[in-house]
Coordinates of C-alpha atoms in Angstrom, one line a residue:
X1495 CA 161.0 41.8 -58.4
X1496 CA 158.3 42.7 -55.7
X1497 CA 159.5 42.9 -51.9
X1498 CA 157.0 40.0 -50.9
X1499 CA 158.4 37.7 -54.1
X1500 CA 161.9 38.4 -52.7
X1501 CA 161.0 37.4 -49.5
X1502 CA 159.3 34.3 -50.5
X1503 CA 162.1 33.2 -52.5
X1504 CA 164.7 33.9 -50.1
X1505 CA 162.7 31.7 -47.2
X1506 CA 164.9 29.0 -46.5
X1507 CA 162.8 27.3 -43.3
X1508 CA 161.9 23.5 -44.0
X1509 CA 159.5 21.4 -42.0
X1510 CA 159.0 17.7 -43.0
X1511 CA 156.3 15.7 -41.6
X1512 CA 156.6 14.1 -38.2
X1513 CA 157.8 10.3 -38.2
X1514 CA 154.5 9.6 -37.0
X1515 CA 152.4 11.7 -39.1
X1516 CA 154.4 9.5 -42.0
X1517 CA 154.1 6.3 -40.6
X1518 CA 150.6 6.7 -40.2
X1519 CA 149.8 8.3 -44.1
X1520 CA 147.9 6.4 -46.5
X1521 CA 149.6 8.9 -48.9
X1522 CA 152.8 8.1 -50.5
X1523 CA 155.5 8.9 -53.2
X1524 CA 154.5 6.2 -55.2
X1525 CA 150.9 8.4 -55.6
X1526 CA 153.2 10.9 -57.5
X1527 CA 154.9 8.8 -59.6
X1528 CA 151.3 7.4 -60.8
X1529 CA 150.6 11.1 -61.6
X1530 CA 153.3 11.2 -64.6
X1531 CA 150.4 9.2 -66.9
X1532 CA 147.5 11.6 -65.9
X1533 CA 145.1 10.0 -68.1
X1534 CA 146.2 6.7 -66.4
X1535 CA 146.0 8.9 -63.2
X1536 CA 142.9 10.4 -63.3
X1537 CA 141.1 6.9 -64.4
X1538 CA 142.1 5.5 -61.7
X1539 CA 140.8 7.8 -59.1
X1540 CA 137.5 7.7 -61.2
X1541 CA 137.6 3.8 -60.3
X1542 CA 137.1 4.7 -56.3
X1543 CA 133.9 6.2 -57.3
X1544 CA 130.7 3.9 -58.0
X1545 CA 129.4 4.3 -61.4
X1546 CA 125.9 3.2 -62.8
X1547 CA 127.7 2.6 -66.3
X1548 CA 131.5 2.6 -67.1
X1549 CA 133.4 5.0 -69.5
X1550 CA 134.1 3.9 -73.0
X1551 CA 136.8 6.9 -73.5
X1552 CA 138.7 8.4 -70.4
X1553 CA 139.3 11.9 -72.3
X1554 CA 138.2 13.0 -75.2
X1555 CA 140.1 15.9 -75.6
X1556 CA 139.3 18.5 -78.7
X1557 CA 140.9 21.4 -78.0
X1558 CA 139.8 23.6 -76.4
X1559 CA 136.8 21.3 -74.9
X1560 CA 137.2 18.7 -72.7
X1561 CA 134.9 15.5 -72.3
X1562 CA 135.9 13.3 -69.4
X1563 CA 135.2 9.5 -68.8
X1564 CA 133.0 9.9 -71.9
X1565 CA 129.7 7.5 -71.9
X1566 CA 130.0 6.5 -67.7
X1567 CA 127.0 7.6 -65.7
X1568 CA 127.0 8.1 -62.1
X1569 CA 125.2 10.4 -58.9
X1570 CA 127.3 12.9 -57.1
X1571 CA 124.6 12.2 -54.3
X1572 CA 124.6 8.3 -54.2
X1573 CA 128.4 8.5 -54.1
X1574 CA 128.5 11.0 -50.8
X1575 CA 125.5 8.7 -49.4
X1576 CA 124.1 5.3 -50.6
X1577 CA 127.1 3.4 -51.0
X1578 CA 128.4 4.4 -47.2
X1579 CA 124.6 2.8 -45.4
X1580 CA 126.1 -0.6 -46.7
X1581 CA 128.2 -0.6 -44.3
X1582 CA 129.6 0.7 -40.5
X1583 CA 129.1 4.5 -41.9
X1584 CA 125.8 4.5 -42.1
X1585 CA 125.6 5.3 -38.0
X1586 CA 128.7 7.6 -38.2
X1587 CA 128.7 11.0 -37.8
X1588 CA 128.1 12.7 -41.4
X1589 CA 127.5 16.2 -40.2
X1590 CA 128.3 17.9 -36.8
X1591 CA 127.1 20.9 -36.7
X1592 CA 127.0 23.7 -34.3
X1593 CA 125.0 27.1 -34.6
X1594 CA 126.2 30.2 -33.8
X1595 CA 124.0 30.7 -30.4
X1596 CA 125.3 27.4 -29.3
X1597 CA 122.6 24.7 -30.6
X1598 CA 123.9 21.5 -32.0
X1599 CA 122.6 18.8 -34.1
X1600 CA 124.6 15.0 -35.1
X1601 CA 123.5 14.1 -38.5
X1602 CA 124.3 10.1 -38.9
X1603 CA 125.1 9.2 -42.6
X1604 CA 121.6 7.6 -42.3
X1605 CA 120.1 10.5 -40.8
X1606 CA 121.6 12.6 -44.1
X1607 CA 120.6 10.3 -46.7
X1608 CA 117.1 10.2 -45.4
X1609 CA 116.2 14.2 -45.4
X1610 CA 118.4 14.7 -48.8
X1611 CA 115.7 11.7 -50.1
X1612 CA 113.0 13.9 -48.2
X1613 CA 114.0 17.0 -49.9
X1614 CA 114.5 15.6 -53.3
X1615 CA 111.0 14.4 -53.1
X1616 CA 109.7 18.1 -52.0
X1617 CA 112.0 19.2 -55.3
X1618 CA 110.1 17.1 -57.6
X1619 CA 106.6 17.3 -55.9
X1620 CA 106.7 21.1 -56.3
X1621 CA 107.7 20.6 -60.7
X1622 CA 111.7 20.5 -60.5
X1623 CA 112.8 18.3 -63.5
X1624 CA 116.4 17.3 -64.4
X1625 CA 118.5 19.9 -65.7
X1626 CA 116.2 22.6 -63.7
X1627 CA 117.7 25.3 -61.4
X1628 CA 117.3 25.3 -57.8
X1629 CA 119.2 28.6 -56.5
X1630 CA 119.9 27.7 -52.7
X1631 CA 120.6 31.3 -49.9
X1632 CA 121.1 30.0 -46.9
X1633 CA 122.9 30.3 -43.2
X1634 CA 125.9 27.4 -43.1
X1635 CA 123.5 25.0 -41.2
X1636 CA 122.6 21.2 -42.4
X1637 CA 120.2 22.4 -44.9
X1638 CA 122.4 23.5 -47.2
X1639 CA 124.4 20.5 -47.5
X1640 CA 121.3 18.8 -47.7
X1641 CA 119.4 21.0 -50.5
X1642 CA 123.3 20.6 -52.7
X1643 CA 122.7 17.0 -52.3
X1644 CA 118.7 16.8 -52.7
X1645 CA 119.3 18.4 -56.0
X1646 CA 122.1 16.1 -57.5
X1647 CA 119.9 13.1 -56.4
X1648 CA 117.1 14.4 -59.2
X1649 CA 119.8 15.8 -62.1
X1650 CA 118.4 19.0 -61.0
X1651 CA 121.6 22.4 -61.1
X1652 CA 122.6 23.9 -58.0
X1653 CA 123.5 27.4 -58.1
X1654 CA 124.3 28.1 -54.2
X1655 CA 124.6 32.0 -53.3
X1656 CA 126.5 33.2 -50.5
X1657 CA 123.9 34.1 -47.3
X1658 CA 125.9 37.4 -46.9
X1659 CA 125.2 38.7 -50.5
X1660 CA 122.9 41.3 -50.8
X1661 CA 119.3 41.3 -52.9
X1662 CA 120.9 42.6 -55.7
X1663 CA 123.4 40.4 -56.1
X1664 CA 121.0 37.6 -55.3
X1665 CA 118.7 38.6 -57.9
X1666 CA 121.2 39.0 -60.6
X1667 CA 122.9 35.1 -59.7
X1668 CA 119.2 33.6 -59.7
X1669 CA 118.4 35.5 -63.0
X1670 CA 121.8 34.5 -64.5
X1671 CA 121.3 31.0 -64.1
X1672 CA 116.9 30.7 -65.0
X1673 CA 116.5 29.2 -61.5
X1674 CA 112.8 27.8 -61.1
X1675 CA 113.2 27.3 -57.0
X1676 CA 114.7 29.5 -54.7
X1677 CA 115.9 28.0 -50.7
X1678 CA 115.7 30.3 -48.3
X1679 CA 115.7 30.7 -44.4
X1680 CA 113.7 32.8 -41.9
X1681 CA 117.0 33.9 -40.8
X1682 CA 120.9 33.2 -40.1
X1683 CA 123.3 34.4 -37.2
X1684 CA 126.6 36.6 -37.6
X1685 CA 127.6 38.2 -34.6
X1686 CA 125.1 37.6 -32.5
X1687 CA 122.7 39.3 -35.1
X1688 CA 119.8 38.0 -37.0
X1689 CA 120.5 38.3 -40.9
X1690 CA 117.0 38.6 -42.3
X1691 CA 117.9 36.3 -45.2
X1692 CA 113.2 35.9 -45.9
X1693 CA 113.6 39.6 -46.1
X1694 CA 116.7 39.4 -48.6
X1695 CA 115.6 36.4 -50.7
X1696 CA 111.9 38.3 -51.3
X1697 CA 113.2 41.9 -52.0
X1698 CA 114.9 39.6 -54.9
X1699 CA 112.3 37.3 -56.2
X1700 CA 110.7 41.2 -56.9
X1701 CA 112.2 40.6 -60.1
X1702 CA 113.0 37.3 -60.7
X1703 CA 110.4 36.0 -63.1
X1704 CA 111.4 32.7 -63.3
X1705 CA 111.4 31.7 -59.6
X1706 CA 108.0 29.5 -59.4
X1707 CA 108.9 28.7 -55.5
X1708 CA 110.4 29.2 -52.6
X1709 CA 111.5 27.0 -50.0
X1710 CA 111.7 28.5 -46.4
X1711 CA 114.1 26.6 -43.0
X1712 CA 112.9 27.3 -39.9
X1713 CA 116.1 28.6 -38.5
X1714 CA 115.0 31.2 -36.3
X1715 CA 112.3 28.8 -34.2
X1716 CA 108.7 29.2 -33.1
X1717 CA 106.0 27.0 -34.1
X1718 CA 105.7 28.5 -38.0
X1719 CA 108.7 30.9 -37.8
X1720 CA 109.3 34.2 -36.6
X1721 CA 106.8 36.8 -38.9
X1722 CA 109.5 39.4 -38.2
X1723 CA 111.6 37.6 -40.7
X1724 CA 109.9 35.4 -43.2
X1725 CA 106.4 37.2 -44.4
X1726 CA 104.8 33.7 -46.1
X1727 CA 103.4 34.4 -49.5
X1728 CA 100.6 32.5 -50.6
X1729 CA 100.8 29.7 -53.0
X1730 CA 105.0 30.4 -53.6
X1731 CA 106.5 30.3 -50.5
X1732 CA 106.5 26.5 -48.2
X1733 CA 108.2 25.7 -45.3
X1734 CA 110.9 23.3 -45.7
X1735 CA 109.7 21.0 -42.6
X1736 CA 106.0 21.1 -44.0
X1737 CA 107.0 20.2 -47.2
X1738 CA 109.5 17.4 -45.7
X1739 CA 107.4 15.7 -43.0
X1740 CA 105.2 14.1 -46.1
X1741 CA 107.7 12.9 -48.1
X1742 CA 109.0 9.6 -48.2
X1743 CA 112.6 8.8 -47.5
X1744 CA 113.7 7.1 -50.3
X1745 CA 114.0 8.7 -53.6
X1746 CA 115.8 6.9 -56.5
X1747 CA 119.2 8.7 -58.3
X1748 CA 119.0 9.7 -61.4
X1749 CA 122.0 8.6 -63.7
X1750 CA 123.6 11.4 -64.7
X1751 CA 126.4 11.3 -67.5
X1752 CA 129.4 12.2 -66.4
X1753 CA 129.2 15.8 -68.6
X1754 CA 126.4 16.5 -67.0
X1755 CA 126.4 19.9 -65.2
X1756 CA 126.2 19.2 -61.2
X1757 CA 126.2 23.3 -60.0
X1758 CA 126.9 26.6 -61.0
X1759 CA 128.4 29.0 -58.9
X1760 CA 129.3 32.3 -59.7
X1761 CA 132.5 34.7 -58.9
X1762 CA 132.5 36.8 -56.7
X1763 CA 132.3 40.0 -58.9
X1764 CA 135.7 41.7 -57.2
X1765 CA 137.1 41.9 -60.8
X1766 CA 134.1 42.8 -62.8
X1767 CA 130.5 41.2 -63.6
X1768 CA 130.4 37.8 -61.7
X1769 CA 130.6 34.8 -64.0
X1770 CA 128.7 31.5 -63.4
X1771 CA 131.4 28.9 -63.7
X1772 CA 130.0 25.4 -64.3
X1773 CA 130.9 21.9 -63.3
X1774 CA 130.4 18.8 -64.2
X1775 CA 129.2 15.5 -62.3
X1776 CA 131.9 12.8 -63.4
X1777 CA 135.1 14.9 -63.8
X1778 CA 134.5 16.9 -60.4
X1779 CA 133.7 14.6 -58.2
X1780 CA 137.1 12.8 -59.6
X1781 CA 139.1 15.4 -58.6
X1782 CA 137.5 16.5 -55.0
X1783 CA 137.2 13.0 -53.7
X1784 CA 141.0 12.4 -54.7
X1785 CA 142.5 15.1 -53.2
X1786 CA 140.1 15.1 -50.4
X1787 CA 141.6 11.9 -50.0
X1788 CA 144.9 12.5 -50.0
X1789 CA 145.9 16.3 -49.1
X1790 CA 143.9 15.7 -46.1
X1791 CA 145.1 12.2 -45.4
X1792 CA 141.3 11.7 -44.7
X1793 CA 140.8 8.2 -42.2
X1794 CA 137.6 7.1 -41.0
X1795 CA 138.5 8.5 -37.5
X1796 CA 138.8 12.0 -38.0
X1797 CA 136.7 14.7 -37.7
X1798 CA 137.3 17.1 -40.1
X1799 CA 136.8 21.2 -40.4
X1800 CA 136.8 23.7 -43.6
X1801 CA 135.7 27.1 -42.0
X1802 CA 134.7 28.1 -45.6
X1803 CA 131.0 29.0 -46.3
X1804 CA 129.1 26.7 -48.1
X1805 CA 128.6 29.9 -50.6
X1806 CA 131.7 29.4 -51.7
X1807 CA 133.6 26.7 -54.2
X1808 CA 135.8 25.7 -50.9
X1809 CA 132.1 25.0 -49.3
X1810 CA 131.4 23.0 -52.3
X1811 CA 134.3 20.9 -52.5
X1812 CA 136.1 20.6 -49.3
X1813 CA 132.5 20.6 -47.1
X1814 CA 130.0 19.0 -48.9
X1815 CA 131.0 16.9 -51.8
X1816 CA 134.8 15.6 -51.4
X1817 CA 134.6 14.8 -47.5
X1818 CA 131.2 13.4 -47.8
X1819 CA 132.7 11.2 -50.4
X1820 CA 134.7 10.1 -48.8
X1821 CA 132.9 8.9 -45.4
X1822 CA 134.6 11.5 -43.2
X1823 CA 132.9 13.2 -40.1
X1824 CA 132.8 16.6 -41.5
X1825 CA 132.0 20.2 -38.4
X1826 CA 130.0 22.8 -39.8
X1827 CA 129.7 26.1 -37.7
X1828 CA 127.0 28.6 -38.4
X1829 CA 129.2 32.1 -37.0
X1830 CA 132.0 34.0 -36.8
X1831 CA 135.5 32.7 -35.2
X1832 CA 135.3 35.5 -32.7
X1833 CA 131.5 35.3 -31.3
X1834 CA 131.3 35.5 -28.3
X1835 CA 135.0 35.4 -27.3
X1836 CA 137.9 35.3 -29.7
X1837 CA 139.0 31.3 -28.3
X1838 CA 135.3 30.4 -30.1
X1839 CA 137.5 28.1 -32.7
X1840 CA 139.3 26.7 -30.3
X1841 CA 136.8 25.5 -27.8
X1842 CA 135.3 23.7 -30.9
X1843 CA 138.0 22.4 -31.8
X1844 CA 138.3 20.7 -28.1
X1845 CA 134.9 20.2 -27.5
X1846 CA 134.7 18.1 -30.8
X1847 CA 137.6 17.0 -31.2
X1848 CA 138.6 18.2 -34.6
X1849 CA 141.9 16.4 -36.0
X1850 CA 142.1 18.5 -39.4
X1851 CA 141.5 21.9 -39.6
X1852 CA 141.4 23.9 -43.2
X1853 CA 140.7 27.6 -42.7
X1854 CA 141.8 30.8 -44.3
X1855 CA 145.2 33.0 -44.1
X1856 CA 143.3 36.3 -43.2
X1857 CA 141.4 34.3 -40.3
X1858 CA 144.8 32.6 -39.3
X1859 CA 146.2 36.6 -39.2
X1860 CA 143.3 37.2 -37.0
X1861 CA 143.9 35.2 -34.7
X1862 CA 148.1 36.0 -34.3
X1863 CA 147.0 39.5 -33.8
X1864 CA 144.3 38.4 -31.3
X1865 CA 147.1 36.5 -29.4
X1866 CA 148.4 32.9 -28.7
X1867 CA 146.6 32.9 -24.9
X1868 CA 143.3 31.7 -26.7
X1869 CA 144.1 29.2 -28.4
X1870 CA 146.6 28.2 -25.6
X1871 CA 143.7 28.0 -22.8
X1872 CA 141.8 25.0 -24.8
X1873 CA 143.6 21.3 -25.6
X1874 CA 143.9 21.3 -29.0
X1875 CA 146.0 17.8 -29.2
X1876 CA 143.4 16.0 -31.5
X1877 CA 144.8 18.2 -34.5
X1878 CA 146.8 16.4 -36.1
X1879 CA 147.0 18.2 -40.0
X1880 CA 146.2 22.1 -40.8
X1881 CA 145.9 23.5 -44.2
X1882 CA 145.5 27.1 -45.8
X1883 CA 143.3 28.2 -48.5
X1884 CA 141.9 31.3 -50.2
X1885 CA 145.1 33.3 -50.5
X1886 CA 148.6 33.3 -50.5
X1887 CA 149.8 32.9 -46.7
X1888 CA 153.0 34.6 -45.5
X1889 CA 155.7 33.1 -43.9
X1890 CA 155.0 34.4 -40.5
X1891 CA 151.4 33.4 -40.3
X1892 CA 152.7 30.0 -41.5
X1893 CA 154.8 29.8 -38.6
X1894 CA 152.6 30.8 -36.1
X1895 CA 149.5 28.5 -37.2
X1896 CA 152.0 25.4 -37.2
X1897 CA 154.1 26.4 -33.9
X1898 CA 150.7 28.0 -31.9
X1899 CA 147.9 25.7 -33.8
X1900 CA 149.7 22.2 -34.5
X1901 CA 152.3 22.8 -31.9
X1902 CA 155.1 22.2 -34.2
X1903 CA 153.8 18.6 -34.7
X1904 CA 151.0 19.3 -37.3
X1905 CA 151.9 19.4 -41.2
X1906 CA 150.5 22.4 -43.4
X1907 CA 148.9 22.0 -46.1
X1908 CA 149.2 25.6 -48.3
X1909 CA 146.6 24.6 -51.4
X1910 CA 146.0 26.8 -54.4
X1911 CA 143.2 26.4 -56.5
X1912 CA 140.0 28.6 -57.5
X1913 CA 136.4 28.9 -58.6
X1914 CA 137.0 27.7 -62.2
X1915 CA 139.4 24.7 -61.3
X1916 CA 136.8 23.6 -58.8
X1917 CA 139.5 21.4 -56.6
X1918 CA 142.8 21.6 -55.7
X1919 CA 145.6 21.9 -57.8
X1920 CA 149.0 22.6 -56.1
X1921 CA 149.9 21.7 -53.1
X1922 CA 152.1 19.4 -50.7
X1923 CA 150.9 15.6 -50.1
X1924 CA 151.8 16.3 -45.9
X1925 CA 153.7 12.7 -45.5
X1926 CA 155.7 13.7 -48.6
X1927 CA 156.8 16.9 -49.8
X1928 CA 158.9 18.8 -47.2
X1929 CA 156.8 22.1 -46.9
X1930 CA 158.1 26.2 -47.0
X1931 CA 156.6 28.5 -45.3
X1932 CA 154.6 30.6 -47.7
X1933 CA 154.7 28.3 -50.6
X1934 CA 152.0 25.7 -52.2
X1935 CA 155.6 23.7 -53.3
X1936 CA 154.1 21.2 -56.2
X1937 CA 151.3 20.6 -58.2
X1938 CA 148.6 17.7 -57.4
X1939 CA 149.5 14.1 -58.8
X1940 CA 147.8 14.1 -62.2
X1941 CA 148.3 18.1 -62.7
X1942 CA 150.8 19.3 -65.1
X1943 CA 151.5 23.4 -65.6
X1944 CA 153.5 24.0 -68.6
X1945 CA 154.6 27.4 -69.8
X1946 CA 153.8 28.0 -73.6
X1947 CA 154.2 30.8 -75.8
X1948 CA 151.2 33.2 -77.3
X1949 CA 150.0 30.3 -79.7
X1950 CA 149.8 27.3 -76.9
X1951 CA 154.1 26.0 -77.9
X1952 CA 155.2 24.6 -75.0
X1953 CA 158.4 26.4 -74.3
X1954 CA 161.5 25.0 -71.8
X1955 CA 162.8 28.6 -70.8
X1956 CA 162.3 31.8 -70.6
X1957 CA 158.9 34.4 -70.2
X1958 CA 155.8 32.8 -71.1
X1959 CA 151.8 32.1 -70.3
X1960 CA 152.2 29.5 -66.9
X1961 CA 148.9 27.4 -67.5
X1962 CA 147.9 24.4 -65.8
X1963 CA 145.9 20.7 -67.4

């Protein structure tokens, strides 16, 4: 047994939620004891979604393929848009966002349907058809939620690449997937630098011979752009707000079947050759807006923050599609936690008035070595939940995010999941499960992991294969 296992095992610190935090919670015991029928489960959570036509068949399972809500159609974007602007959401707060150098813009759930309409529009005016691939390289700023979105309005794939990839691996993702559109920026901040993204994103399409066009955002300002950084080629490159400002707002959904692929988005490549893992509309829009839902006891009050990068499947998930969902009031920030000064977190978190905040254990490791005096010069009462994704956390960076962060009041929620499962699978609902420090305690309502032998028996003891349904 491994030193950190030992130590894991041996942690005997318990922290239940607050009285209040409970009181408070939409989320209760009785959602685990739903979970025991997951097909009963998961049907159910399909129900808060809107659906153009129902399911016949909630799982049509063959193994080893899986067909969920078999015959329902549906729109990943109408269901993060449309059906809030029928009523008080549509002038709440979609997007906040704040760039690295300090601008700010307030995107209204209004305001965000509009320009995803706008862009969809641009998609299909420039040839993009249903089941086409838009690859989308951009800075975390509003246009990348928006693109995501534009493109599940039309049926059209997503394949979203991380903005601090290189050429080579930008060229290899768009080639992977056959995109026929690549979005793009003049540039991004890190740091206080200018990533040259233009620069990037054409030292790729080199040799990408099925990219058609390419869609450029005015990040970096000026009337067209700044030449430095976007070089405009002729008949394949547009700007995104030239192509926008003549498009109309409005742009009808297609219906997508619920098997119908929504994104692609590849691994990271640590382990070998990145794969492009693919999801589908009906099954994982299911499971983000659930747990969403209920890990981050989401209320129409809070304003929520995932530091992730929309180049990643946290981005995806807990960013764009499961909070959006939802209804929530969702921060975006463009730069690093420590630019200019290492309290750059925590003055957004005051100055906005964040109440959840999900971020990673190597930043939350960052900022113990950094030191508790910049986090302790800003008011950081609004929090009121924390969570931890990305890796395992240890026990002392638990500690110190809930005693320095939530000020012993705020519940953790550790979360495992990954890139193939596409949402979160184990983890403490934070009104219910008493949480350990360093552990993701139970699985999701609705998840089951089961230990089988070689040939898929399920087995009640000993060594075995741990997988999860």
């Amino acid at each position: 047994m491994s030193d950190q296992l030992s130590t894991l095992l041996s942690e005997k610190r318990r922290y239940p939620a607050t009285a209040e935090f409970a009181a408070r919670s939409a989320s209760t015991a009785a959602l685990y004891a739903s979970g025991h029928n997951w097909e009963r489960f998961w049907e159910s959570q399909a129900k808060t979604l809107e659906w153009f036509t129902p399911w016949t068949r909630v799982l049509d399972w063959q193994i080893p393929h899986a067909k969920w809500f078999v015959g329902g159609t549906l729109n990943a974007s109408t269901n993060c848009l449309d059906r809030h602007l029928r009523g008080p959401r549509r002038n709440k707060a979609a997007i906040i966002w704040e760039g690295e150098p300090g601008d700010r813009r307030v995107l209204t759930y209004w305001d965000l349907a509009r320009e995803v309409g706008r862009c969809a529009n641009a998609l299909k005016r420039l040839g993009v058809q249903r089941g086409d691939r838009v690859a989308i390289y951009l800075p975390m700023i509003p246009e990348a939620a928006i693109a995501m979105l534009a493109c599940a309005r039309i049926g059209a794939v997503h394949s979203v690449v991380f903005g601090g990839f290189s050429a080579e691996a930008l060229r290899d993702r768009i080639n992977d997937a056959g995109a026929v559109v690549l979005i793009t920026a003049d540039g991004g901040y890190r740091r206080g630098q200018v990533q040259p993204l233009k620069r990037m994103a054409d030292a790729a399409m080199a040799q990408t011979p099925s990219i058609r066009h390419c869609i450029v955002v005015r990040r970096r300002g000026g009337a067209e752009g700044d030449e430095a950084f976007a070089e405009i080629t002729e008949g394949r490159d547009h700007w995104w707000h030239r192509l926008l400002e003549r498009e109309a707002a409005a742009c009808p959904a297609e219906a997508m079947d619920a098997e119908d692929l929504l994104f692609i988005l590849y691994t990271s490549g640590t382990t070998g050759k990145p794969k492009g893992i693919v999801h589908t509309t009906g099954g994982y829009l299911t499971h983000v807006t659930s747990t969403a839902k209920h890990v981050f006891d989401l209320n129409d009050e809070d304003v929520y923050w995932c530091t992730a990068d929309v180049g990643w499947v946290t981005g995806h998930s807990y960013i764009v599609y499961g909070p959006l969902a939802n209804g929530a009031t969702v921060l975006m920030y463009e730069g690093a936690p420590d630019w200019p000064e290492r309290d750059r977190f925590w003055r957004i978190v005051e100055t906005y008035g964040v109440t959840i905040l999900y971020t990673a254990p190597t930043a939350i490791r960052a900022f113990m070595k950094w030191g508790s005096e910049h986090p302790d010069r800003h008011d950081l009462s609004t929090l009121r939940l924390l969570g931890s994704v990305g890796e395992p956390i240890n026990p002392e960076a638990w500690v110190w995010y809930y005693e320095h962060i939530g000020k012993n009041r705020c519940p953790i929620v550790d979360t495992w999941w990954q890139t193939e499962t596409g949402g979160i699978m184990i983890t403490p609902l934070p009104a219910v499960v008493i949480t350990k420090p360093g552990s993701a305690t139970i699985p999701y309502p609705g998840i089951q992991p089961e230990l089988v032998d070689t040939k898929g028996n399920r087995l009640e003891a000993g060594g075995g294969f741990l997988t999860i349904a």
